[in-house]
CSV table of C-alpha atoms in Angstrom, one decimal:
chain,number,residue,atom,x,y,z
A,99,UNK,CA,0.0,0.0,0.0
A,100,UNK,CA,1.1,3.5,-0.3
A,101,UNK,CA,3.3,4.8,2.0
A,102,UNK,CA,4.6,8.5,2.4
A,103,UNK,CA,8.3,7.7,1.5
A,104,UNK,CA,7.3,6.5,-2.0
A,105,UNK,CA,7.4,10.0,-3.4
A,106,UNK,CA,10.4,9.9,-5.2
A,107,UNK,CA,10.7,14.0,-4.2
A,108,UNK,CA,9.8,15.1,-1.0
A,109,UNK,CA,6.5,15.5,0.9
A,110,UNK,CA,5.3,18.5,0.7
A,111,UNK,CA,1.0,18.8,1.4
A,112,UNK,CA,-0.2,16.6,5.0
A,113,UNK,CA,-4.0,16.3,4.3
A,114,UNK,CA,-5.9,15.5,7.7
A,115,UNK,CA,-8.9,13.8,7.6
A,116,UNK,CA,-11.9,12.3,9.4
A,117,UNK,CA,-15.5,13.0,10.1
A,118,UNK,CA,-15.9,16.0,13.0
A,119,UNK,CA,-15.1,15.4,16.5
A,120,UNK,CA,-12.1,13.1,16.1
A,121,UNK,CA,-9.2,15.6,17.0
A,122,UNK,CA,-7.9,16.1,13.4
A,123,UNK,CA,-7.6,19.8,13.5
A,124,UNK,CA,-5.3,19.6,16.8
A,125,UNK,CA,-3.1,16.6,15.2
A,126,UNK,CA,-2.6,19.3,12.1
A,127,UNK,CA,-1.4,21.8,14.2
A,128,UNK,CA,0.6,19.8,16.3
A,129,UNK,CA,2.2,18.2,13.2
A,130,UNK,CA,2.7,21.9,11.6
A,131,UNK,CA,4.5,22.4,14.9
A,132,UNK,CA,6.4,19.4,14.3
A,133,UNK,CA,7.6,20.0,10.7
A,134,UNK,CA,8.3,23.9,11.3
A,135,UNK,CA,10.5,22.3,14.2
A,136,UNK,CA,12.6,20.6,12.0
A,137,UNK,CA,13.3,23.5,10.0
A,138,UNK,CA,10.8,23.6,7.4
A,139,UNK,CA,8.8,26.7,6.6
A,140,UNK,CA,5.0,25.4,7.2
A,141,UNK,CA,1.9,26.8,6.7
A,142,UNK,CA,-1.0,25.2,8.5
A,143,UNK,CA,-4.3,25.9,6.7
A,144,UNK,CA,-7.6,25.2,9.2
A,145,UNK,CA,-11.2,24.9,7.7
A,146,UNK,CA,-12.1,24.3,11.4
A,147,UNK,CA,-15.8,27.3,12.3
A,148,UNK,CA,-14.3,27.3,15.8
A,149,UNK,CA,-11.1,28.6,15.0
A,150,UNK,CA,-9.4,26.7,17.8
A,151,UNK,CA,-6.5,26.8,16.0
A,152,UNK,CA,-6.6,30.8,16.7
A,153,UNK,CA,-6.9,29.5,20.2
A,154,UNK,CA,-4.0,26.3,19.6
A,155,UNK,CA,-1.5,28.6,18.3
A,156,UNK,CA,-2.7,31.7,20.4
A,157,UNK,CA,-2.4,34.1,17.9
A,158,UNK,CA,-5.4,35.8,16.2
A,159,UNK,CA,-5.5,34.2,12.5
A,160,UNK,CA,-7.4,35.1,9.3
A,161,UNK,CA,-8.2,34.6,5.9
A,162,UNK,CA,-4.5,35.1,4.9
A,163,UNK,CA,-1.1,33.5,6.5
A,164,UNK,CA,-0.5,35.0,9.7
A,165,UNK,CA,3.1,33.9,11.4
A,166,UNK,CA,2.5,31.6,14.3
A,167,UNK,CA,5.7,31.0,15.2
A,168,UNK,CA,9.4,30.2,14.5
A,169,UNK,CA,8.9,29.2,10.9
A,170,UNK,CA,5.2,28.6,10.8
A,171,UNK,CA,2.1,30.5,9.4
A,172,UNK,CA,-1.2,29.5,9.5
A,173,UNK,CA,-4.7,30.9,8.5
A,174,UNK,CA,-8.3,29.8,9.0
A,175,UNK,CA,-10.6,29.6,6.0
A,176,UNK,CA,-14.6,30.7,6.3
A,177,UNK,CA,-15.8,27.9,4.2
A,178,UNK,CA,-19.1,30.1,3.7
A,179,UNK,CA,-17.6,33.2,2.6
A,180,UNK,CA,-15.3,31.4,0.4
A,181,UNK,CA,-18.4,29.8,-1.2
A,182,UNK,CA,-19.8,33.1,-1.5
A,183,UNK,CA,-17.2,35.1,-2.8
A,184,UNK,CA,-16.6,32.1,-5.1
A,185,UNK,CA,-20.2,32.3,-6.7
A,186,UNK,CA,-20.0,35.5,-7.2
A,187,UNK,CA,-17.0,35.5,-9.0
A,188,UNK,CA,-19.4,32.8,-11.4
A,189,UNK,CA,-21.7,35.7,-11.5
A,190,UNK,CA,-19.2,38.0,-12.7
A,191,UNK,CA,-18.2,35.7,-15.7
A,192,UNK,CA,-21.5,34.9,-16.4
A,193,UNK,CA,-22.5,38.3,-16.2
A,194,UNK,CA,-20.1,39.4,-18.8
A,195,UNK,CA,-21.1,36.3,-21.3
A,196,UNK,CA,-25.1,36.5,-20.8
A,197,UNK,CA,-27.7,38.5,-22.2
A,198,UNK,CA,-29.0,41.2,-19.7
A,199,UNK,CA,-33.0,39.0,-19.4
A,200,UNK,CA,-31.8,35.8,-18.2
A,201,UNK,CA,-29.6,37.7,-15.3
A,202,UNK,CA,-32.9,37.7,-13.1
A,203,UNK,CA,-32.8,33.7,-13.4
A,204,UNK,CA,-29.6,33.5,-13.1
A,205,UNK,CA,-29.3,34.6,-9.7
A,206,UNK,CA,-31.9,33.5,-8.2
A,207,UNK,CA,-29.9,29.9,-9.8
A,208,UNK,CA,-26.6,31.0,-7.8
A,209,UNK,CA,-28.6,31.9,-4.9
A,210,UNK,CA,-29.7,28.5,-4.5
A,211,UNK,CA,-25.9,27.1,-6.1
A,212,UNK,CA,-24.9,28.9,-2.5
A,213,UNK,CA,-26.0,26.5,-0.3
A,214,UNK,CA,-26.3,23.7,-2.6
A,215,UNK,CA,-24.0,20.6,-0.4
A,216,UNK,CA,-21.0,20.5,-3.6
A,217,UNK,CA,-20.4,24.3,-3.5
A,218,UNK,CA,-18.7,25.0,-0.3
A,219,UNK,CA,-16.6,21.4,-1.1
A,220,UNK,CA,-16.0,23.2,-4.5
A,221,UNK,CA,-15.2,26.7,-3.3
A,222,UNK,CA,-13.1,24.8,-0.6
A,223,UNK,CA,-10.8,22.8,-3.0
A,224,UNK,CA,-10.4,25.9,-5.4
A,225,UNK,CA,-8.7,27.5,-2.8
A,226,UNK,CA,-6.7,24.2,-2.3
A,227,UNK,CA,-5.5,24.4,-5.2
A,228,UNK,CA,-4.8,28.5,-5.3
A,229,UNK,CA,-3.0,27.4,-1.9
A,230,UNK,CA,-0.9,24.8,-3.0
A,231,UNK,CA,0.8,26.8,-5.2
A,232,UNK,CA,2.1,29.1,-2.8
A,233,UNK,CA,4.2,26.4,-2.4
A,234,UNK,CA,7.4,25.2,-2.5
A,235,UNK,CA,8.4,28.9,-3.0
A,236,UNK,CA,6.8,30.9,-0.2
A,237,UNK,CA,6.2,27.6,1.9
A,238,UNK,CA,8.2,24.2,2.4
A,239,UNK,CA,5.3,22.4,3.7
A,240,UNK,CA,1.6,22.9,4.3
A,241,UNK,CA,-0.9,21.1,6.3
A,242,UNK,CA,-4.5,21.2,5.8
A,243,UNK,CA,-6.6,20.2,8.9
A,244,UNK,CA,-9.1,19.0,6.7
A,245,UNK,CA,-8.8,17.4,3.6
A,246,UNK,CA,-11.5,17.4,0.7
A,247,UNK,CA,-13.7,14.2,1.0
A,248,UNK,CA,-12.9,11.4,-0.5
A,249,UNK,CA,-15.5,11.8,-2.8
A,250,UNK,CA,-14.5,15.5,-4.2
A,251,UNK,CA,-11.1,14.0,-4.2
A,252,UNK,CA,-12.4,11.5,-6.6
A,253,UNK,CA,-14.3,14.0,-8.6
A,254,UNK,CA,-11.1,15.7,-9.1
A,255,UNK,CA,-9.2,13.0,-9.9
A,256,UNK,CA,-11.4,12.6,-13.1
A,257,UNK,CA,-9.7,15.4,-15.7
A,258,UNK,CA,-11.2,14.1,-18.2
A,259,UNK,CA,-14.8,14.8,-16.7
A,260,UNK,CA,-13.8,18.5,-16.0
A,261,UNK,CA,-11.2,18.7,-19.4
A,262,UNK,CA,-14.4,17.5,-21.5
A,263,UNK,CA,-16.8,19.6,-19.6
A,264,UNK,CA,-14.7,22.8,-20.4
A,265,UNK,CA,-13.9,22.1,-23.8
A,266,UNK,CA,-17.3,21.5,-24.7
A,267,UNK,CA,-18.2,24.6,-23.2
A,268,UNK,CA,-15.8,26.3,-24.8
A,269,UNK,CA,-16.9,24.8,-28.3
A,270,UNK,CA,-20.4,26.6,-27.4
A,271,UNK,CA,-19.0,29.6,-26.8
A,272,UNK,CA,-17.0,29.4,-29.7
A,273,UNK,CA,-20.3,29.0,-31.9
A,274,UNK,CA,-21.8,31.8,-30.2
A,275,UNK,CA,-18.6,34.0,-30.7
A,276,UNK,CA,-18.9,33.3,-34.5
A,277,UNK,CA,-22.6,34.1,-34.6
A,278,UNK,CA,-21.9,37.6,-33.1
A,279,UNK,CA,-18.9,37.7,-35.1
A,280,UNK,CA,-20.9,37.4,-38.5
A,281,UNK,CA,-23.9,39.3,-37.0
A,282,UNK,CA,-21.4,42.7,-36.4
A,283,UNK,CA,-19.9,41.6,-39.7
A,284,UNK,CA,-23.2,42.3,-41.6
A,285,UNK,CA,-24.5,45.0,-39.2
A,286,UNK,CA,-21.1,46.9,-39.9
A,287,UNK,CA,-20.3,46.7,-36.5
A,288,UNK,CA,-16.2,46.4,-36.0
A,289,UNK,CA,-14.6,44.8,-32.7
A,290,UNK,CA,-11.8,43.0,-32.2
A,291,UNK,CA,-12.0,39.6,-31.7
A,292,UNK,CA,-11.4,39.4,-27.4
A,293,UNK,CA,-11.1,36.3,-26.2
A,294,UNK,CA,-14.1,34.8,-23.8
A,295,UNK,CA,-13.6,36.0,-20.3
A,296,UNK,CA,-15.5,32.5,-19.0
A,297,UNK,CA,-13.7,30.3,-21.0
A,298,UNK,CA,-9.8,31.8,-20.0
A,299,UNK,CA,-11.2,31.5,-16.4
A,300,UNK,CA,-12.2,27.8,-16.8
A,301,UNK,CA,-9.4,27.0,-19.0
A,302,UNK,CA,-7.2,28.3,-16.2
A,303,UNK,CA,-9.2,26.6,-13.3
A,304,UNK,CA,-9.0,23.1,-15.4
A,305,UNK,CA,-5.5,23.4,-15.4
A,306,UNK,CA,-5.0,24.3,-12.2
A,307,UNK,CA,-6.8,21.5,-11.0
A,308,UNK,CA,-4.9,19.2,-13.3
A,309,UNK,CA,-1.5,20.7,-11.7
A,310,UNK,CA,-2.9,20.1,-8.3
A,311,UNK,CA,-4.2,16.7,-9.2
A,312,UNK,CA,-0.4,15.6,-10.2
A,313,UNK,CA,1.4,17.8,-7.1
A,314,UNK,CA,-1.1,15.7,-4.9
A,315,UNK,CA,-0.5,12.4,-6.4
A,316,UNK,CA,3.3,13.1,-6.7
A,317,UNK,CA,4.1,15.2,-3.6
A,318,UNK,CA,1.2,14.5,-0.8
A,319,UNK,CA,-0.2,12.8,1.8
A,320,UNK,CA,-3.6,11.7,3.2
A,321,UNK,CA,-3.2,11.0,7.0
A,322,UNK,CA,-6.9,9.4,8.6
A,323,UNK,CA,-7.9,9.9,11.9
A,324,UNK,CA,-10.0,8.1,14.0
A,325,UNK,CA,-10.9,7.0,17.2
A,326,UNK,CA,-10.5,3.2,18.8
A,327,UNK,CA,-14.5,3.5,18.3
A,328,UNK,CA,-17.5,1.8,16.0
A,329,UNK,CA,-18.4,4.5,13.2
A,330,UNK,CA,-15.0,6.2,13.0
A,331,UNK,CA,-13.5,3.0,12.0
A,332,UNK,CA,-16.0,2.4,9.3
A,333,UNK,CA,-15.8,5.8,7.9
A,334,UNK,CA,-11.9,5.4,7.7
A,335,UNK,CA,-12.1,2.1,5.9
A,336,UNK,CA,-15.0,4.4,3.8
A,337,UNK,CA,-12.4,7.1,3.2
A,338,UNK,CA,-9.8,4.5,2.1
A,339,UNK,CA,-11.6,3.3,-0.3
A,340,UNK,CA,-12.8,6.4,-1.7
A,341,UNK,CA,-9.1,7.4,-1.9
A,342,UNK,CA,-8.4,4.2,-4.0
A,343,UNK,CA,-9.0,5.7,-6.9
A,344,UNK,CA,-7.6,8.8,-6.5
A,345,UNK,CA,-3.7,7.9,-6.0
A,346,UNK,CA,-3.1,10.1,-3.3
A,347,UNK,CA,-0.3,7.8,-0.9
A,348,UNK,CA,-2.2,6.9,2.6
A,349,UNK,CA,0.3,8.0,5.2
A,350,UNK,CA,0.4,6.9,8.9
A,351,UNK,CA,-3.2,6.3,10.2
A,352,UNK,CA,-3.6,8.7,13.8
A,353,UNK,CA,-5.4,6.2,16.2
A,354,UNK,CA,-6.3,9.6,18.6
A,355,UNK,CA,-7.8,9.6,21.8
A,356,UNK,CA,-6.6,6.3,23.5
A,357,UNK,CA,-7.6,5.6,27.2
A,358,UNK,CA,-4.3,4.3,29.7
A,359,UNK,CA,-5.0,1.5,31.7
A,360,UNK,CA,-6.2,2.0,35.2
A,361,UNK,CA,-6.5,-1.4,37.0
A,362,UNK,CA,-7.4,0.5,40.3
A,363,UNK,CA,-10.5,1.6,38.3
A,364,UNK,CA,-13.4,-0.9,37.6
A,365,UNK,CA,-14.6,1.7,34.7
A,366,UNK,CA,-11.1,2.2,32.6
A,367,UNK,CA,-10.5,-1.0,32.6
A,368,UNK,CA,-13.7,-2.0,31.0
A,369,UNK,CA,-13.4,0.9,29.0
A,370,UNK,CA,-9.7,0.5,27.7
A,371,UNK,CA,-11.0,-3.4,27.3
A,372,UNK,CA,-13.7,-3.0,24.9
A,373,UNK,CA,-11.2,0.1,23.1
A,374,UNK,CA,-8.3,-3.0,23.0
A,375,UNK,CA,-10.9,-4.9,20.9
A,376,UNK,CA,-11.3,-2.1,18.1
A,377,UNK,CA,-7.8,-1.3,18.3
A,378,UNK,CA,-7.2,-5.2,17.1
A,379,UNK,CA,-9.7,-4.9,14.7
A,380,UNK,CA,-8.0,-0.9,13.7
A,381,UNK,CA,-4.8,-3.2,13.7
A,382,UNK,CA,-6.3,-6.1,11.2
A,383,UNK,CA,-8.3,-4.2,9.2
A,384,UNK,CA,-5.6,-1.3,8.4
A,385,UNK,CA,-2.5,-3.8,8.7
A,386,UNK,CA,-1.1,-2.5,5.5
A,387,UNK,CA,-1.2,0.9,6.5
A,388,UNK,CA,1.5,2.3,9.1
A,389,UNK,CA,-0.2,3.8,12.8
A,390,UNK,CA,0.2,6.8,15.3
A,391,UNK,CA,-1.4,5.2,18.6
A,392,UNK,CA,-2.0,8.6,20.4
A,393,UNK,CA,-2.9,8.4,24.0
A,394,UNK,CA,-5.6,10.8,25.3
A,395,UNK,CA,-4.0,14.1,27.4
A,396,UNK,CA,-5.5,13.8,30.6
A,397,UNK,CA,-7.1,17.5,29.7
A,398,UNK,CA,-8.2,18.8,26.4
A,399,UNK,CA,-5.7,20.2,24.5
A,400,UNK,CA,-6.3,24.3,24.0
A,401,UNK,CA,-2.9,26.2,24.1
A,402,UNK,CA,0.5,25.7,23.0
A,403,UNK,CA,2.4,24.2,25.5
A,404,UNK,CA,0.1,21.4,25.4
A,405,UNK,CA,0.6,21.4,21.7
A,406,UNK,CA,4.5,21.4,21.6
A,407,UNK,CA,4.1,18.4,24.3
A,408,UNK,CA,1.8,16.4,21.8
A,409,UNK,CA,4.2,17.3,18.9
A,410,UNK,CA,6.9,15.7,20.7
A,411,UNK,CA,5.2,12.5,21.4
A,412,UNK,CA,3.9,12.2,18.0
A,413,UNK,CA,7.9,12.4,17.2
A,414,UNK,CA,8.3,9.5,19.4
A,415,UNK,CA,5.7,7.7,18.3
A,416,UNK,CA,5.9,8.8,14.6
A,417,UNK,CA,6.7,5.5,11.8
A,418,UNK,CA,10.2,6.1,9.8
């Protein structure tokens, strides 16, 4: 199975993932911490509403890259207002390529295209991949503390889908262009041919995506996280799977959360028992994939020192 040192060039994007609620945003940042440690320049992107990495990092962070540290930056994202501004930016195209009576339709369509459940996941990866270029020359690595679900992931890793879907646009536009064109020819009217604002916009998104669908494949890793539990293991193995396709390298699965033993306590050690018996099955099921075992902190993690502790141990425990 894929491991991270199979890139033949060096990793360069840690994608974190796992449903809500399974400490994947405070893994990032601890591994950010980790990877700034050892001298790289890291920016740590969060998608997390709460903004505890604002609260991780105790510095106040934004839209943009805000230093955090000794060589590391990170910046939270408002999945929302990226989905916003990045309709809008639709409407601006379309604006610019439709006639002035469908405009009324038209945005009462992108009103609804707002909250429709791809947009934000579309909005979101966009600015992946605007991100991701920022990269290797302003940043050595970046973490995301959430990757794009395996299912966009395997959207994107479909060029042909998007390629064919732009191109046929563009043949449409193309007819439409001529039409005018031959219309002003026999009205008299003169202009210039300019090329269609929509189409150099997709044209540049497609191959954008195509260049972040090769940097992912050639310079990234996927890093699951779960919990010695029932449904997180089944939405790794879902995730996995979903990921097959996509030939992004699985790196070191993060087992988070796991009890000590107590045996003065009747409670733990039923409790670490019947978390022993997932972690066998976490240890079958995922046997071709390396492990982090991380044991719970005593207290939730919320400021830095408690961050730079559980950077170190996830040093320790870290696969070579």
């Amino acid at each position: 199975m894929a491991h991270e040192h199979h890139h033949d060039g060096p990793t360069r994007f840690y994608l974190f993932g796992g449903k809500g609620g399974v400490g994947k945003t405070t893994l990032a940042a601890a591994h950010a911490l980790r990877l700034a440690g050892e001298g790289h320049r890291t920016l740590l992107v969060s998608t997390d509403p709460a903004h505890s990495v604002s609260d991780l990092l105790e510095t106040r962070l934004g839209d943009q890259p805000t230093a955090a540290g000794e060589r590391l930056w990170a910046m939270e994202i408002d999945p929302e207002a990226d989905a916003r501004a990045y309709v809008e930016g639709i409407r601006e195209d379309a604006e610019a390529a439709v006639s002035k009576a469908v405009l009324p339709a038209l945005d009462r369509h992108l009103k609804l295209a707002v909250q429709a459940p791809g947009t934000a996941e579309s909005a979101l990866f966009d600015r992946f991949t605007r991100i991701m270029t920022w990269c290797p020359d302003d940043y050595d690595r970046i973490v995301f503390d959430t990757a794009p679900s395996g299912h966009t992931l395997r959207l994107l890793t479909l060029p042909s889908m998007l390629g064919a879907w732009v191109e046929g646009l563009q043949a449409q536009r193309a007819k439409v262009n001529k039409l005018q064109g031959m219309w002003r020819t026999m009205a008299g009217v003169s202009e210039p041919e300019r090329e269609d604002r929509v189409l150099v916009r997709l044209r540049q998104r497609a191959e954008r995506f195509a260049e972040a669908r090769r940097r992912l494949h050639a310079e990234a890793v996927f890093h699951p996280v779960l919990l010695a539990e029932r449904l997180p293991i089944e939405e790794t193995a879902r995730v996995i799977e979903q990921l097959r396709d996509t030939q992004i390298p699985i790196g070191a699965l993060y087992v988070n959360r796991l009890w000590p033993e107590d045996p003065a306590s009747a409670f733990v050690t039923e409790r670490v028992a019947q978390q022993n018996e997932y972690l066998a099955e976490i240890r079958d099921r995922f046997a071709a994939f390396e492990r982090v075992e991380v044991a719970q902190s005593a207290r939730d993690i919320v400021g830095r020192h408690q961050l730079v502790d559980l950077a170190a141990r996830l040093g320790d425990a870290a696969p070579d």
